[in-house]
Amino acid sequence: MRSKIVAGNWKMNKNLAETEALLTELAAKLPDTEAEVMVAPTYVNLSGAIRTLEGSAIQVIAQNMHFADSGAYTGEISADMLIHIRIDTVILGHSERRAYFGEDDEILAKKVGTALEKNMRVMFCFGEELEDRKSGNHFSVVEAQLKNALFDLPSSAWGNIILAYEPVWAIGTGETASPEQAQEMHAFIRKTIAEAYDTAIANQVSVLYGGSVKPSNAEEIFSKPDVDGGLIGGASLVADDFVAIIKAI
Ligand code: 13P
């Protein structure tokens, strides 16, 4: 179902005490909102985050997972481990996983497949690099990322997919895609899905924007018709900034 979503990707930030403190502040300041609000702390703090948020509408989600059910994969985490601690949504395909940990479309397709098989929701991240945009290849790069990781899925899987368009050049750089650039790409994403599947699926999927979203630009980005919310990095680590972004939706 297409819903508004504001999610905070905390990346490799905050120890357990800091996680609990930030979540306690966030839960106390959470405004009334139609949006789903999610936070993705680092693995070791997921259980603590869930305990801290008991009774709050804020959902705890994971930043990554492995595609295998279990086995000799040192340092990895499985879908079942996440489900066991009541996590039902996982971010997959973040550009930092692609760039620093060698996650390619093939690996991501497997991860997406496993998560969906386990009935988890997937927040699938993708987006072009600066050179792609400069050379005018951004649409074809995004189309290929979607096609290679997602378009073998049956139509029925799409109810559990959330998309997050994150142009790599806008992540952590202070450089935001303009609201017009975001809208243009989000409309293209829906058109691409409509061609591969149908307009009903294209219109029901939530498409978030990520990349230097802040209180000062959130409202304008979220006002675009094909932008259903945001995946927030740096600004989600400061309670007042994240709350201001939630209020902007
Ligand atoms: P920033 O908001 O820090 O640019 O990070 C965006 C992001 O990568 C969220 O996943």
mmCIF file of C-alpha atoms and ligand atoms in Angstrom:
data_model
loop_
_atom_site.group_PDB
_atom_site.id
_atom_site.type_symbol
_atom_site.label_atom_id
_atom_site.label_comp_id
_atom_site.label_asym_id
_atom_site.label_seq_id
_atom_site.Cartn_x
_atom_site.Cartn_y
_atom_site.Cartn_z
ATOM 1 C CA MET A 1 0.000 0.000 0.000
ATOM 2 C CA ARG A 2 1.386 3.435 -0.886
ATOM 3 C CA SER A 3 2.102 5.171 2.358
ATOM 4 C CA LYS A 4 4.106 8.183 3.437
ATOM 5 C CA ILE A 5 7.308 7.153 5.159
ATOM 6 C CA VAL A 6 10.097 8.995 6.932
ATOM 7 C CA ALA A 7 12.996 6.701 7.810
ATOM 8 C CA GLY A 8 16.272 7.459 9.558
ATOM 9 C CA ASN A 9 19.299 5.452 8.444
ATOM 10 C CA TRP A 10 21.744 5.821 11.306
ATOM 11 C CA LYS A 11 24.529 3.992 9.458
ATOM 12 C CA MET A 12 27.517 3.207 11.758
ATOM 13 C CA ASN A 13 26.656 5.805 14.388
ATOM 14 C CA LYS A 14 25.581 5.762 18.066
ATOM 15 C CA ASN A 15 26.470 3.256 20.777
ATOM 16 C CA LEU A 16 23.744 1.608 22.859
ATOM 17 C CA ALA A 17 23.478 4.387 25.441
ATOM 18 C CA GLU A 18 23.367 7.034 22.706
ATOM 19 C CA THR A 19 20.818 4.992 20.767
ATOM 20 C CA GLU A 20 18.520 4.735 23.771
ATOM 21 C CA ALA A 21 18.904 8.440 24.562
ATOM 22 C CA LEU A 22 18.115 9.553 21.016
ATOM 23 C CA LEU A 23 15.133 7.213 20.732
ATOM 24 C CA THR A 24 13.731 8.306 24.085
ATOM 25 C CA GLU A 25 13.934 11.924 22.931
ATOM 26 C CA LEU A 26 12.424 11.084 19.548
ATOM 27 C CA ALA A 27 9.558 9.111 21.042
ATOM 28 C CA ALA A 28 8.761 12.005 23.387
ATOM 29 C CA LYS A 29 8.815 14.555 20.564
ATOM 30 C CA LEU A 30 7.139 12.445 17.853
ATOM 31 C CA PRO A 31 4.492 14.628 16.225
ATOM 32 C CA ASP A 32 1.082 13.409 15.086
ATOM 33 C CA THR A 33 1.640 12.259 11.548
ATOM 34 C CA GLU A 34 0.041 10.209 8.827
ATOM 35 C CA ALA A 35 3.540 8.961 7.909
ATOM 36 C CA GLU A 36 5.149 5.732 9.022
ATOM 37 C CA VAL A 37 8.246 6.684 11.011
ATOM 38 C CA MET A 38 11.179 4.265 11.010
ATOM 39 C CA VAL A 39 14.704 4.206 12.423
ATOM 40 C CA ALA A 40 17.558 1.908 11.440
ATOM 41 C CA PRO A 41 20.182 1.742 14.201
ATOM 42 C CA THR A 42 23.210 -0.487 13.839
ATOM 43 C CA TYR A 43 22.819 -4.263 14.385
ATOM 44 C CA VAL A 44 24.077 -4.556 17.964
ATOM 45 C CA ASN A 45 21.608 -1.917 19.098
ATOM 46 C CA LEU A 46 18.471 -3.236 17.395
ATOM 47 C CA SER A 47 17.174 -5.152 20.430
ATOM 48 C CA GLY A 48 17.892 -2.216 22.720
ATOM 49 C CA ALA A 49 16.109 0.096 20.291
ATOM 50 C CA ILE A 50 13.044 -2.150 20.252
ATOM 51 C CA ARG A 51 12.949 -2.223 24.045
ATOM 52 C CA THR A 52 13.302 1.554 24.264
ATOM 53 C CA LEU A 53 10.511 2.089 21.729
ATOM 54 C CA GLU A 54 8.026 -0.334 23.330
ATOM 55 C CA GLY A 55 4.616 1.307 22.940
ATOM 56 C CA SER A 56 5.855 3.936 20.472
ATOM 57 C CA ALA A 57 4.662 4.149 16.855
ATOM 58 C CA ILE A 58 8.279 4.414 15.679
ATOM 59 C CA GLN A 59 9.333 1.250 13.856
ATOM 60 C CA VAL A 60 12.809 -0.225 14.151
ATOM 61 C CA ILE A 61 14.214 -1.533 10.880
ATOM 62 C CA ALA A 62 17.552 -3.101 9.867
ATOM 63 C CA GLN A 63 20.246 -1.620 7.626
ATOM 64 C CA ASN A 64 21.186 -4.875 5.883
ATOM 65 C CA MET A 65 20.998 -8.661 6.019
ATOM 66 C CA HIS A 66 22.487 -11.733 4.335
ATOM 67 C CA PHE A 67 20.619 -13.788 1.758
ATOM 68 C CA ALA A 68 21.372 -17.174 3.364
ATOM 69 C CA ASP A 69 19.180 -18.626 6.111
ATOM 70 C CA SER A 70 22.169 -19.503 8.325
ATOM 71 C CA GLY A 71 25.662 -20.941 8.041
ATOM 72 C CA ALA A 72 29.330 -20.094 7.730
ATOM 73 C CA TYR A 73 29.081 -16.385 6.934
ATOM 74 C CA THR A 74 31.201 -14.727 9.604
ATOM 75 C CA GLY A 75 29.956 -11.293 10.561
ATOM 76 C CA GLU A 76 26.595 -11.620 8.850
ATOM 77 C CA ILE A 77 22.967 -11.498 10.028
ATOM 78 C CA SER A 78 20.029 -13.503 8.675
ATOM 79 C CA ALA A 79 16.419 -12.607 8.029
ATOM 80 C CA ASP A 80 15.287 -15.091 10.685
ATOM 81 C CA MET A 81 17.467 -13.384 13.303
ATOM 82 C CA LEU A 82 15.809 -10.076 12.504
ATOM 83 C CA ILE A 83 12.321 -11.549 12.495
ATOM 84 C CA HIS A 84 13.021 -13.214 15.853
ATOM 85 C CA ILE A 85 13.537 -9.792 17.452
ATOM 86 C CA ARG A 86 10.380 -8.513 15.695
ATOM 87 C CA ILE A 87 12.035 -6.590 12.889
ATOM 88 C CA ASP A 88 10.004 -6.872 9.722
ATOM 89 C CA THR A 89 11.642 -4.320 7.428
ATOM 90 C CA VAL A 90 15.169 -4.241 6.042
ATOM 91 C CA ILE A 91 17.090 -1.689 3.975
ATOM 92 C CA LEU A 92 18.846 -3.362 1.040
ATOM 93 C CA GLY A 93 21.045 -1.981 -1.717
ATOM 94 C CA HIS A 94 22.290 1.141 0.001
ATOM 95 C CA SER A 95 24.977 2.818 -2.109
ATOM 96 C CA GLU A 96 27.500 2.396 0.727
ATOM 97 C CA ARG A 97 26.898 -1.381 0.689
ATOM 98 C CA ARG A 98 27.327 -1.349 -3.084
ATOM 99 C CA ALA A 99 30.466 0.829 -3.024
ATOM 100 C CA TYR A 100 32.363 -0.501 0.013
ATOM 101 C CA PHE A 101 31.103 -4.069 0.412
ATOM 102 C CA GLY A 102 30.855 -5.230 -3.173
ATOM 103 C CA GLU A 103 27.091 -5.708 -3.253
ATOM 104 C CA ASP A 104 26.056 -5.925 -6.880
ATOM 105 C CA ASP A 105 22.679 -6.380 -8.516
ATOM 106 C CA GLU A 106 22.974 -10.153 -8.407
ATOM 107 C CA ILE A 107 23.663 -10.289 -4.659
ATOM 108 C CA LEU A 108 20.912 -7.753 -4.061
ATOM 109 C CA ALA A 109 18.394 -9.763 -6.060
ATOM 110 C CA LYS A 110 19.160 -12.732 -3.782
ATOM 111 C CA LYS A 111 18.831 -10.642 -0.630
ATOM 112 C CA VAL A 112 15.545 -9.151 -1.820
ATOM 113 C CA GLY A 113 14.283 -12.640 -2.680
ATOM 114 C CA THR A 114 15.127 -13.996 0.775
ATOM 115 C CA ALA A 115 13.575 -11.062 2.613
ATOM 116 C CA LEU A 116 10.350 -11.298 0.622
ATOM 117 C CA GLU A 117 10.198 -15.061 1.009
ATOM 118 C CA LYS A 118 10.308 -14.470 4.769
ATOM 119 C CA ASN A 119 7.493 -11.972 4.413
ATOM 120 C CA MET A 120 9.674 -9.012 5.352
ATOM 121 C CA ARG A 121 9.289 -5.564 3.820
ATOM 122 C CA VAL A 122 12.264 -4.416 1.768
ATOM 123 C CA MET A 123 13.355 -0.794 1.497
ATOM 124 C CA PHE A 124 15.341 -1.030 -1.711
ATOM 125 C CA CYS A 125 17.900 1.735 -2.318
ATOM 126 C CA PHE A 126 19.356 2.697 -5.664
ATOM 127 C CA GLY A 127 20.591 5.801 -7.470
ATOM 128 C CA GLU A 128 23.123 7.073 -9.945
ATOM 129 C CA GLU A 129 26.633 8.379 -9.345
ATOM 130 C CA LEU A 130 27.731 11.881 -10.268
ATOM 131 C CA GLU A 131 29.397 10.776 -13.532
ATOM 132 C CA ASP A 132 26.159 9.084 -14.590
ATOM 133 C CA ARG A 133 24.222 12.276 -14.113
ATOM 134 C CA LYS A 134 26.875 14.423 -15.790
ATOM 135 C CA SER A 135 26.877 12.152 -18.804
ATOM 136 C CA GLY A 136 23.083 12.036 -18.913
ATOM 137 C CA ASN A 137 22.957 8.306 -18.112
ATOM 138 C CA HIS A 138 21.076 8.635 -14.832
ATOM 139 C CA PHE A 139 17.787 7.279 -16.139
ATOM 140 C CA SER A 140 19.353 4.218 -17.743
ATOM 141 C CA VAL A 141 21.459 3.486 -14.629
ATOM 142 C CA VAL A 142 18.414 3.654 -12.368
ATOM 143 C CA GLU A 143 16.358 1.571 -14.785
ATOM 144 C CA ALA A 144 19.074 -1.129 -14.828
ATOM 145 C CA GLN A 145 19.343 -1.171 -11.017
ATOM 146 C CA LEU A 146 15.586 -1.698 -10.706
ATOM 147 C CA LYS A 147 15.393 -4.246 -13.496
ATOM 148 C CA ASN A 148 18.348 -6.357 -12.335
ATOM 149 C CA ALA A 149 17.338 -6.621 -8.694
ATOM 150 C CA LEU A 150 13.544 -6.414 -8.766
ATOM 151 C CA PHE A 151 11.876 -7.064 -12.089
ATOM 152 C CA ASP A 152 11.995 -10.851 -11.850
ATOM 153 C CA LEU A 153 9.711 -10.611 -8.825
ATOM 154 C CA PRO A 154 6.077 -11.622 -9.209
ATOM 155 C CA SER A 155 3.504 -8.818 -9.070
ATOM 156 C CA SER A 156 2.351 -10.091 -5.682
ATOM 157 C CA ALA A 157 5.759 -9.248 -4.143
ATOM 158 C CA TRP A 158 5.396 -5.523 -4.746
ATOM 159 C CA GLY A 159 3.137 -4.962 -1.752
ATOM 160 C CA ASN A 160 6.220 -5.512 0.412
ATOM 161 C CA ILE A 161 8.586 -3.250 -1.521
ATOM 162 C CA ILE A 162 9.456 0.335 -0.621
ATOM 163 C CA LEU A 163 11.793 2.171 -2.999
ATOM 164 C CA ALA A 164 14.356 4.749 -1.935
ATOM 165 C CA TYR A 165 15.955 6.783 -4.709
ATOM 166 C CA GLU A 166 19.262 8.075 -3.391
ATOM 167 C CA PRO A 167 21.490 9.793 -5.931
ATOM 168 C CA VAL A 168 24.999 8.972 -4.716
ATOM 169 C CA TRP A 169 26.230 12.520 -5.365
ATOM 170 C CA ALA A 170 23.685 13.847 -2.860
ATOM 171 C CA ILE A 171 24.497 11.486 0.036
ATOM 172 C CA GLY A 172 26.308 13.149 2.915
ATOM 173 C CA THR A 173 27.520 15.900 0.619
ATOM 174 C CA GLY A 174 25.099 18.678 1.508
ATOM 175 C CA GLU A 175 24.213 18.644 -2.198
ATOM 176 C CA THR A 176 20.503 17.806 -2.560
ATOM 177 C CA ALA A 177 18.760 16.856 -5.759
ATOM 178 C CA SER A 178 16.435 19.753 -6.506
ATOM 179 C CA PRO A 179 12.769 18.996 -5.841
ATOM 180 C CA GLU A 180 12.315 19.039 -9.635
ATOM 181 C CA GLN A 181 15.140 16.532 -10.178
ATOM 182 C CA ALA A 182 13.656 14.279 -7.503
ATOM 183 C CA GLN A 183 10.168 14.504 -8.992
ATOM 184 C CA GLU A 184 11.482 13.868 -12.509
ATOM 185 C CA MET A 185 13.293 10.701 -11.391
ATOM 186 C CA HIS A 186 10.439 9.470 -9.205
ATOM 187 C CA ALA A 187 8.001 9.862 -12.122
ATOM 188 C CA PHE A 188 10.464 7.962 -14.323
ATOM 189 C CA ILE A 189 10.669 5.184 -11.695
ATOM 190 C CA ARG A 190 6.872 4.801 -11.702
ATOM 191 C CA LYS A 191 6.793 4.800 -15.506
ATOM 192 C CA THR A 192 9.477 2.090 -15.579
ATOM 193 C CA ILE A 193 7.513 -0.049 -13.113
ATOM 194 C CA ALA A 194 4.275 0.539 -15.026
ATOM 195 C CA GLU A 195 5.977 -0.732 -18.199
ATOM 196 C CA ALA A 196 7.438 -3.791 -16.490
ATOM 197 C CA TYR A 197 4.274 -4.567 -14.495
ATOM 198 C CA ASP A 198 1.249 -2.262 -14.580
ATOM 199 C CA THR A 199 0.110 1.176 -13.440
ATOM 200 C CA ALA A 200 -1.638 -0.193 -10.350
ATOM 201 C CA ILE A 201 1.667 -1.522 -9.011
ATOM 202 C CA ALA A 202 3.526 1.635 -10.072
ATOM 203 C CA ASN A 203 1.007 3.811 -8.272
ATOM 204 C CA GLN A 204 0.869 1.796 -5.061
ATOM 205 C CA VAL A 205 4.608 1.585 -4.341
ATOM 206 C CA SER A 206 6.059 4.176 -1.950
ATOM 207 C CA VAL A 207 9.057 5.951 -3.481
ATOM 208 C CA LEU A 208 11.237 7.808 -0.976
ATOM 209 C CA TYR A 209 13.969 10.331 -1.710
ATOM 210 C CA GLY A 210 17.288 10.262 0.137
ATOM 211 C CA GLY A 211 20.337 12.495 0.005
ATOM 212 C CA SER A 212 21.017 15.504 2.232
ATOM 213 C CA VAL A 213 17.390 15.917 3.298
ATOM 214 C CA LYS A 214 17.252 18.506 6.094
ATOM 215 C CA PRO A 215 14.588 20.532 7.882
ATOM 216 C CA SER A 216 15.215 23.402 5.446
ATOM 217 C CA ASN A 217 14.533 21.446 2.242
ATOM 218 C CA ALA A 218 12.236 18.600 3.338
ATOM 219 C CA GLU A 219 8.914 20.334 2.817
ATOM 220 C CA GLU A 220 9.629 21.294 -0.775
ATOM 221 C CA ILE A 221 10.942 17.833 -1.688
ATOM 222 C CA PHE A 222 8.001 16.088 0.015
ATOM 223 C CA SER A 223 5.518 18.362 -1.748
ATOM 224 C CA LYS A 224 6.264 16.693 -5.088
ATOM 225 C CA PRO A 225 3.510 14.301 -6.176
ATOM 226 C CA ASP A 226 5.694 11.246 -6.734
ATOM 227 C CA VAL A 227 7.794 11.680 -3.582
ATOM 228 C CA ASP A 228 6.271 9.705 -0.710
ATOM 229 C CA GLY A 229 8.785 10.608 1.961
ATOM 230 C CA GLY A 230 12.464 10.372 2.735
ATOM 231 C CA LEU A 231 15.337 8.182 3.822
ATOM 232 C CA ILE A 232 17.378 10.447 6.045
ATOM 233 C CA GLY A 233 21.022 10.006 7.038
ATOM 234 C CA GLY A 234 22.845 12.721 8.984
ATOM 235 C CA ALA A 235 19.763 14.717 9.963
ATOM 236 C CA SER A 236 18.152 11.645 11.537
ATOM 237 C CA LEU A 237 20.870 11.632 14.212
ATOM 238 C CA VAL A 238 19.569 14.867 15.724
ATOM 239 C CA ALA A 239 16.114 14.490 17.305
ATOM 240 C CA ASP A 240 14.902 18.015 16.578
ATOM 241 C CA ASP A 241 16.000 17.823 12.933
ATOM 242 C CA PHE A 242 14.371 14.436 12.379
ATOM 243 C CA VAL A 243 11.174 15.633 14.060
ATOM 244 C CA ALA A 244 11.150 18.751 11.860
ATOM 245 C CA ILE A 245 11.511 16.514 8.780
ATOM 246 C CA ILE A 246 8.617 14.307 9.964
ATOM 247 C CA LYS A 247 6.514 17.438 10.409
ATOM 248 C CA ALA A 248 7.342 18.477 6.840
ATOM 249 C CA ILE A 249 5.534 15.515 5.304
HETATM 250 P P1 13P B 1 22.396 11.937 4.188
HETATM 251 O O1 13P B 1 20.988 12.356 4.570
HETATM 252 O O2 13P B 1 23.371 12.066 5.308
HETATM 253 O O3 13P B 1 22.832 12.594 2.917
HETATM 254 O O4 13P B 1 22.334 10.355 3.887
HETATM 255 C C1 13P B 1 21.342 9.859 3.057
HETATM 256 C C2 13P B 1 21.372 8.383 3.115
HETATM 257 O O5 13P B 1 22.323 7.751 2.660
HETATM 258 C C3 13P B 1 20.258 7.687 3.777
HETATM 259 O O6 13P B 1 20.309 6.320 3.537
#
